[in-house]
Each structure stands twice: as structure tokens, then as C-alpha cells.
mmCIF file of C-alpha atoms in Angstrom:
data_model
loop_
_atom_site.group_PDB
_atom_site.id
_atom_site.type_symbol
_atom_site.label_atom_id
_atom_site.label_comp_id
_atom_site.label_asym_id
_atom_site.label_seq_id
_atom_site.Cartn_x
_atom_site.Cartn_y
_atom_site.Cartn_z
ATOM 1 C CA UNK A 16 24.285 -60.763 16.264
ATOM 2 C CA UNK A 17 27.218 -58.611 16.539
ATOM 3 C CA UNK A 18 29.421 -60.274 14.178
ATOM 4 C CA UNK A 19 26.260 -60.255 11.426
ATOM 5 C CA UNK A 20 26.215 -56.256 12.047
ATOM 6 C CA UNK A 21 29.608 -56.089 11.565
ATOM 7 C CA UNK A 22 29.877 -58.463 8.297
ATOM 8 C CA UNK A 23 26.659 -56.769 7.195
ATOM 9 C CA UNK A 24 27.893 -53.263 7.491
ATOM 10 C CA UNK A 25 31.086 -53.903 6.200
ATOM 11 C CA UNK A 26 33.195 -53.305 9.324
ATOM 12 C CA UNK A 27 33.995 -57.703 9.984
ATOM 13 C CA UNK A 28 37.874 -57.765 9.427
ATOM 14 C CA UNK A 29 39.182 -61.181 8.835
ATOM 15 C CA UNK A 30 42.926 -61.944 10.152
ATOM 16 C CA UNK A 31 45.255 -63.201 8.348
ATOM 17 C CA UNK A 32 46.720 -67.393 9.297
ATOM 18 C CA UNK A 33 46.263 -70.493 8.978
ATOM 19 C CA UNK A 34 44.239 -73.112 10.464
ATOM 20 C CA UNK A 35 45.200 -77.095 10.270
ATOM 21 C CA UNK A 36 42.515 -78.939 9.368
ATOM 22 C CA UNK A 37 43.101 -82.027 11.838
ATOM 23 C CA UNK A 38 43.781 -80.300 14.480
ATOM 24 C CA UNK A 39 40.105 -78.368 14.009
ATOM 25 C CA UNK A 40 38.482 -81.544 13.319
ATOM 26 C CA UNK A 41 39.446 -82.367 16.947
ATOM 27 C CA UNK A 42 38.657 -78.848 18.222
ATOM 28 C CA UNK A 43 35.169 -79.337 16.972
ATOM 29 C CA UNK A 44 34.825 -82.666 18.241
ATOM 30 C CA UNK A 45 35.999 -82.031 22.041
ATOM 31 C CA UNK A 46 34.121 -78.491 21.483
ATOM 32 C CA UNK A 47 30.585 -80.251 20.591
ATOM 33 C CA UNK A 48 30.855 -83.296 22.516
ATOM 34 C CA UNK A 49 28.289 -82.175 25.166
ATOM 35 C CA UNK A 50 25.738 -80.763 22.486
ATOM 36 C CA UNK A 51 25.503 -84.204 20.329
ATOM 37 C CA UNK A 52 25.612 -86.745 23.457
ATOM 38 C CA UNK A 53 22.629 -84.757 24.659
ATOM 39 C CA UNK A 54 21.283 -85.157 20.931
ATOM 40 C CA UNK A 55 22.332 -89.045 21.134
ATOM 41 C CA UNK A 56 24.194 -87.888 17.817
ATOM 42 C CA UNK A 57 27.273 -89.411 16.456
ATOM 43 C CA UNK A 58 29.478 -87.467 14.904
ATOM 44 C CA UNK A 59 32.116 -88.211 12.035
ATOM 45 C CA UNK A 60 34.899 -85.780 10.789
ATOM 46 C CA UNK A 61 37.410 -87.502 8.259
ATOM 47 C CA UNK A 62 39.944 -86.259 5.902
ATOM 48 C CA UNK A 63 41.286 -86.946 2.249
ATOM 49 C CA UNK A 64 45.318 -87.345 2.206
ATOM 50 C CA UNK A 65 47.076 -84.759 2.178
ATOM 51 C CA UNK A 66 44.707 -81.578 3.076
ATOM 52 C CA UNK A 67 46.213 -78.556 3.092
ATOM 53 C CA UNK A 68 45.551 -76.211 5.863
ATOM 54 C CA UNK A 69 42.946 -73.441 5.606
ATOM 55 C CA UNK A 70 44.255 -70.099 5.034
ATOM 56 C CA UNK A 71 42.480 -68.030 8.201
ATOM 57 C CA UNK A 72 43.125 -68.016 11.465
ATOM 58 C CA UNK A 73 42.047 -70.152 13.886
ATOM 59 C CA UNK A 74 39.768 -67.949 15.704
ATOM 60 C CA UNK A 75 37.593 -67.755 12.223
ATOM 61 C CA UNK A 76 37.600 -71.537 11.414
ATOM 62 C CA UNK A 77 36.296 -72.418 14.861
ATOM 63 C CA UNK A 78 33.506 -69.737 14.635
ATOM 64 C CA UNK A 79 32.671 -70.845 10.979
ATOM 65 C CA UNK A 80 32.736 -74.396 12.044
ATOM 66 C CA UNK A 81 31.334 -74.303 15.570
ATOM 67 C CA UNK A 82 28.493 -72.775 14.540
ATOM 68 C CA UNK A 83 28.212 -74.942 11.428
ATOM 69 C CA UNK A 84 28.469 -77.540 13.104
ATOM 70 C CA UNK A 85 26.282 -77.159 16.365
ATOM 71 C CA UNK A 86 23.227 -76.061 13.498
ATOM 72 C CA UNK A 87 23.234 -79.247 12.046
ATOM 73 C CA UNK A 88 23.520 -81.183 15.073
ATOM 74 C CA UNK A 89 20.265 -79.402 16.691
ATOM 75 C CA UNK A 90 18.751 -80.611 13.653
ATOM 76 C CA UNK A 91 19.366 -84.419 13.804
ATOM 77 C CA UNK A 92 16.883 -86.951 15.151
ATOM 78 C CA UNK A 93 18.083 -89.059 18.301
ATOM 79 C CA UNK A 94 21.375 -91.839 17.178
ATOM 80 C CA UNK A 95 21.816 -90.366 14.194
ATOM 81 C CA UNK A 96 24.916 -90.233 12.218
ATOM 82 C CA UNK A 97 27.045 -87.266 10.637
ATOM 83 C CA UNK A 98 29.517 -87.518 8.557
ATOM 84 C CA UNK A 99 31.809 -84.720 7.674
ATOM 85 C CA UNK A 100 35.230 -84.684 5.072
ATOM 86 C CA UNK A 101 37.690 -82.323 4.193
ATOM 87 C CA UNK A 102 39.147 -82.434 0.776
ATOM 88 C CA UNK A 103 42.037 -80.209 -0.932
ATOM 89 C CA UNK A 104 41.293 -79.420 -4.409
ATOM 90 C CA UNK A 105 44.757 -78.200 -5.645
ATOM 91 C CA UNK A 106 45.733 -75.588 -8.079
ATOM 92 C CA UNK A 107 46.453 -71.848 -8.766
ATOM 93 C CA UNK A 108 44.175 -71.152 -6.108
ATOM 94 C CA UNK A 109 43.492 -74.445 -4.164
ATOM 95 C CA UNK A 110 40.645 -74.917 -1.879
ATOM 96 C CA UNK A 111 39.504 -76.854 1.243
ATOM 97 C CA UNK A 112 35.952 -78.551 1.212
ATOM 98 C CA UNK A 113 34.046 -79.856 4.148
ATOM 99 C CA UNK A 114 31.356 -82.079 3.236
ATOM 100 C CA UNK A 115 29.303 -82.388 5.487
ATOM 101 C CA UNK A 116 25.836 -84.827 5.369
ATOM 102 C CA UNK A 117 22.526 -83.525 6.438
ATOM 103 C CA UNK A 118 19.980 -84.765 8.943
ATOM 104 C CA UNK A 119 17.280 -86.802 7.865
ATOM 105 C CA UNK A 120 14.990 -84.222 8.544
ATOM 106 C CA UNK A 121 16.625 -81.344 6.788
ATOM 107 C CA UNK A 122 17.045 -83.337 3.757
ATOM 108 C CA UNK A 123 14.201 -82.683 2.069
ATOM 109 C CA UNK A 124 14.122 -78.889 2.110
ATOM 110 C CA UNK A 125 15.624 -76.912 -1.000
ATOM 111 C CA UNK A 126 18.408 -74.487 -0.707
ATOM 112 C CA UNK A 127 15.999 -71.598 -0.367
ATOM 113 C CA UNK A 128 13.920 -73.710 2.793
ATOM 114 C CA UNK A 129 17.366 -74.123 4.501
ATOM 115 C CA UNK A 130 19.359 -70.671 4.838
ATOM 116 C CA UNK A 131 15.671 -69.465 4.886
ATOM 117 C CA UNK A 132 13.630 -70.958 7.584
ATOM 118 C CA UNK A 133 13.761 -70.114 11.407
ATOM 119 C CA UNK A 134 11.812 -72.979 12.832
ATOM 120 C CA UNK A 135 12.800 -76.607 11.305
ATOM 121 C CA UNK A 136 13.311 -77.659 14.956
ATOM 122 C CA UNK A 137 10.941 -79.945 16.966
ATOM 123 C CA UNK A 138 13.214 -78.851 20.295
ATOM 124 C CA UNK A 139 13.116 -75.562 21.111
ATOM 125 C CA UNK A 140 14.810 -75.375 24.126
ATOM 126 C CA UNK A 141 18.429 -76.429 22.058
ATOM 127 C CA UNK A 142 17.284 -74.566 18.613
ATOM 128 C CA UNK A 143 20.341 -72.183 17.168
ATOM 129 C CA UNK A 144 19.423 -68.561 19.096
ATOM 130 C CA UNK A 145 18.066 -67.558 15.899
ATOM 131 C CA UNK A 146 17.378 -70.830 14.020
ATOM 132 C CA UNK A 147 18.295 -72.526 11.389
ATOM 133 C CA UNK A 148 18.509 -70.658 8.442
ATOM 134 C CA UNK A 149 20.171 -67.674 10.403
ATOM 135 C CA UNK A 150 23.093 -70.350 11.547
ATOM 136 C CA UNK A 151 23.358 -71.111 7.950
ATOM 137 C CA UNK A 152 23.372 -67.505 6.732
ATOM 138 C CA UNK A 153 25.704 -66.343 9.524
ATOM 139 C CA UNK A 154 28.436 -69.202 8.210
ATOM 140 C CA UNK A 155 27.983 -68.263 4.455
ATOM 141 C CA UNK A 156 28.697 -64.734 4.653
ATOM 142 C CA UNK A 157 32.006 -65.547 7.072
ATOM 143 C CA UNK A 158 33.586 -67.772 4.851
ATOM 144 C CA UNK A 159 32.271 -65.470 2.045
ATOM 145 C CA UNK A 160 34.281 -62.932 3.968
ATOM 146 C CA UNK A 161 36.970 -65.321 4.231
ATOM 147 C CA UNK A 162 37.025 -65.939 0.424
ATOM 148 C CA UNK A 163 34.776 -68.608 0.442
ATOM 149 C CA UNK A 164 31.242 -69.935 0.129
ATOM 150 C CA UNK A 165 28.656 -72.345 1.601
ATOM 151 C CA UNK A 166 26.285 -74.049 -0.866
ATOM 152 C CA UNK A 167 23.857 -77.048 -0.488
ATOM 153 C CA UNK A 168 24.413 -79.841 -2.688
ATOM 154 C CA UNK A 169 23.055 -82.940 -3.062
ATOM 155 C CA UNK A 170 21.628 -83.928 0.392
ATOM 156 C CA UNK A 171 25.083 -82.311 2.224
ATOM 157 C CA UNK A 172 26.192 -78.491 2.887
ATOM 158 C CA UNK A 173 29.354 -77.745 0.839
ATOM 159 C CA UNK A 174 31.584 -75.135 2.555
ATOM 160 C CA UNK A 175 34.480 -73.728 0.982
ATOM 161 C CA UNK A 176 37.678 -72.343 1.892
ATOM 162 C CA UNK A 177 40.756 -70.755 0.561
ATOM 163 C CA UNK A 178 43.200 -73.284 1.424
ATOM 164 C CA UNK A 179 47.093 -72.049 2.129
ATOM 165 C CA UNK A 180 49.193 -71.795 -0.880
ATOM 166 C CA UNK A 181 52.581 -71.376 1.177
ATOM 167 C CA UNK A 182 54.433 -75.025 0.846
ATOM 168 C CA UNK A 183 53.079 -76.173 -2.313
ATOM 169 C CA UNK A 184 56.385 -78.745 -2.734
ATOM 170 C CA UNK A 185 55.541 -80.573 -0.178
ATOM 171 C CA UNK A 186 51.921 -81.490 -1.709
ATOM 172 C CA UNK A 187 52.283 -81.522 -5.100
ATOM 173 C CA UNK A 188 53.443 -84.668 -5.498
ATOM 174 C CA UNK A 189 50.802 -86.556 -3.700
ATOM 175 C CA UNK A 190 47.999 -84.305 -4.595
ATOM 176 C CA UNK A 191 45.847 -84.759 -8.005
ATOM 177 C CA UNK A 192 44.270 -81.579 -10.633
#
């Protein structure tokens, strides 16, 4: 609630860094673990070749993608799958994207239904503190802090992030405009 107050006021500084994208594919993973074995949910984080790191600092990603994340798990049905991928889209600016698949159940809300509900959840007692739709809200203005966005899309939440320009050389060669 704190960190909505302070992004809501005006007063949540981001710090500057970087963040590798492989390396918080694992955090999440080994962060999470307990949350989707209780669920019986499988989770899958891959990656396109080369991804660039994100440009913030690691202490941002994980919040962004913890509670990302840990949303959409709550909202799975027992042995279901997730599947999660990062993707670099180069240029001037270039940009990570996590796409990530939603729950069975969540799938058939609208964009509106999704950042707006508070009670999609059939299990209470491991619902996000504030449900749903505040989890969802919460992530889109951070990386909207962090020059980026969160959108739904297609059956999957799209989230957005400035990716680091530093090193360029040693990705444009294998990466595609």
C-alpha cells in the first residue's frame, strides 16, 4: 500500500541499473516455488536469443515481477500451466517484453474486468492482499514509472520495459528491426 501512495502521490523514485533477464527468470522461479507447488501450478519462463537486460534495478524488476507473477498464479486452477517469454525488440529505444499466458479462468474477462475486479478468486485464504485487479494496477503504474506499460492482449498480459541501450555492438548483429 505504501509503494501505491508513494507512486500515486508522486513521491516513488525509481533507481537507476540494470536487471538481467535470466538471472530474474530464476529469481522468480526459486522466489515462487512455494506459492505454485501449493497451487499444483507449473510454471514456464523462457527467453528469445539474445535479450537485452532491463534497464532498472534489480530491486524494481523483482517487485514488478514478483508481484506479477504471484497474481497470476493465485489465479490458476490446480496443474495448470504458465508460460512466460521475454523478447528484445531492438531499436532507438529498444524494449523488453514478457509475455506472459493467462489462467483459464481469467481468460475470459476484458481488460477493464481484469485491472478492475477484486474478487476473481475461488481461494481466499491465498488471494493477492488486495486482489486481483489491485496486483495488476500496482504492476502497471511501476513499470509505467519505470518507462513502461502493462497491457492485456490476446488471452496473455503484455508488460513492457525499457530495455538497456549501453552495449548495442554486441547485439546488433544477432538481433532483427
Amino acid at each position: 500500500l505504501s509503494i501505491a501512495a508513494k507512486i500515486e502521490s508522486g513521491h516513488f523514485v525509481t533507481t537507476p541499473g540494470s536487471t538481467d533477464c535470466l538471472w530474474l527468470a530464476d529469481r522468480m522461479a526459486e522466489r515462487l516455488r512455494g506459492l505454485s507447488d501449493h497451487l499444483g501450478v507449473s510454471l514456464h519462463i523462457t527467453h528469445a536469443h539474445p535479450v537485452r537486460p532491463l534497464a532498472i534495478d534489480g530491486e524494481l524488476a523483482e517487485r514488478i515481477f514478483s508481484r506479477l507473477l504471484s497474481a497470476v498464479i493465485i489465479g490458476c486452477d490446480h496443474g495448470e500451466e504458465l508460460g512466460g517469454r521475454f523478447r528484445t525488440e531492438p531499436g532507438a529505444q529498444p524494449v523488453d517484453r514478457f509475455i506472459l499466458s493467462l489462467p483459464r479462468r481469467l481468460r475470459a474477462l476484458d481488460e477493464a474486468e481484469l485491472f478492475g475486479t477484486s474478487a476473481v478468486h475461488d481461494n481466499a485464504d491465498v488471494a493477492p492482499l488486495l486482489g486481483l485487479g489491485f496486483s495488476l494496477r500496482l504492476v502497471r503504474n511501476l513499470a509505467r514509472n519505470a518507462g513502461g506499460d502493462l497491457r492485456f492482449y490476446n488471452e496473455a498480459l503484455i508488460l513492457s520495459l525499457p530495455a538497456v541501450i549501453d552495449g548495442q555492438s554486441l547485439y546488433q548483429g544477432e538481433e532483427r528491426d
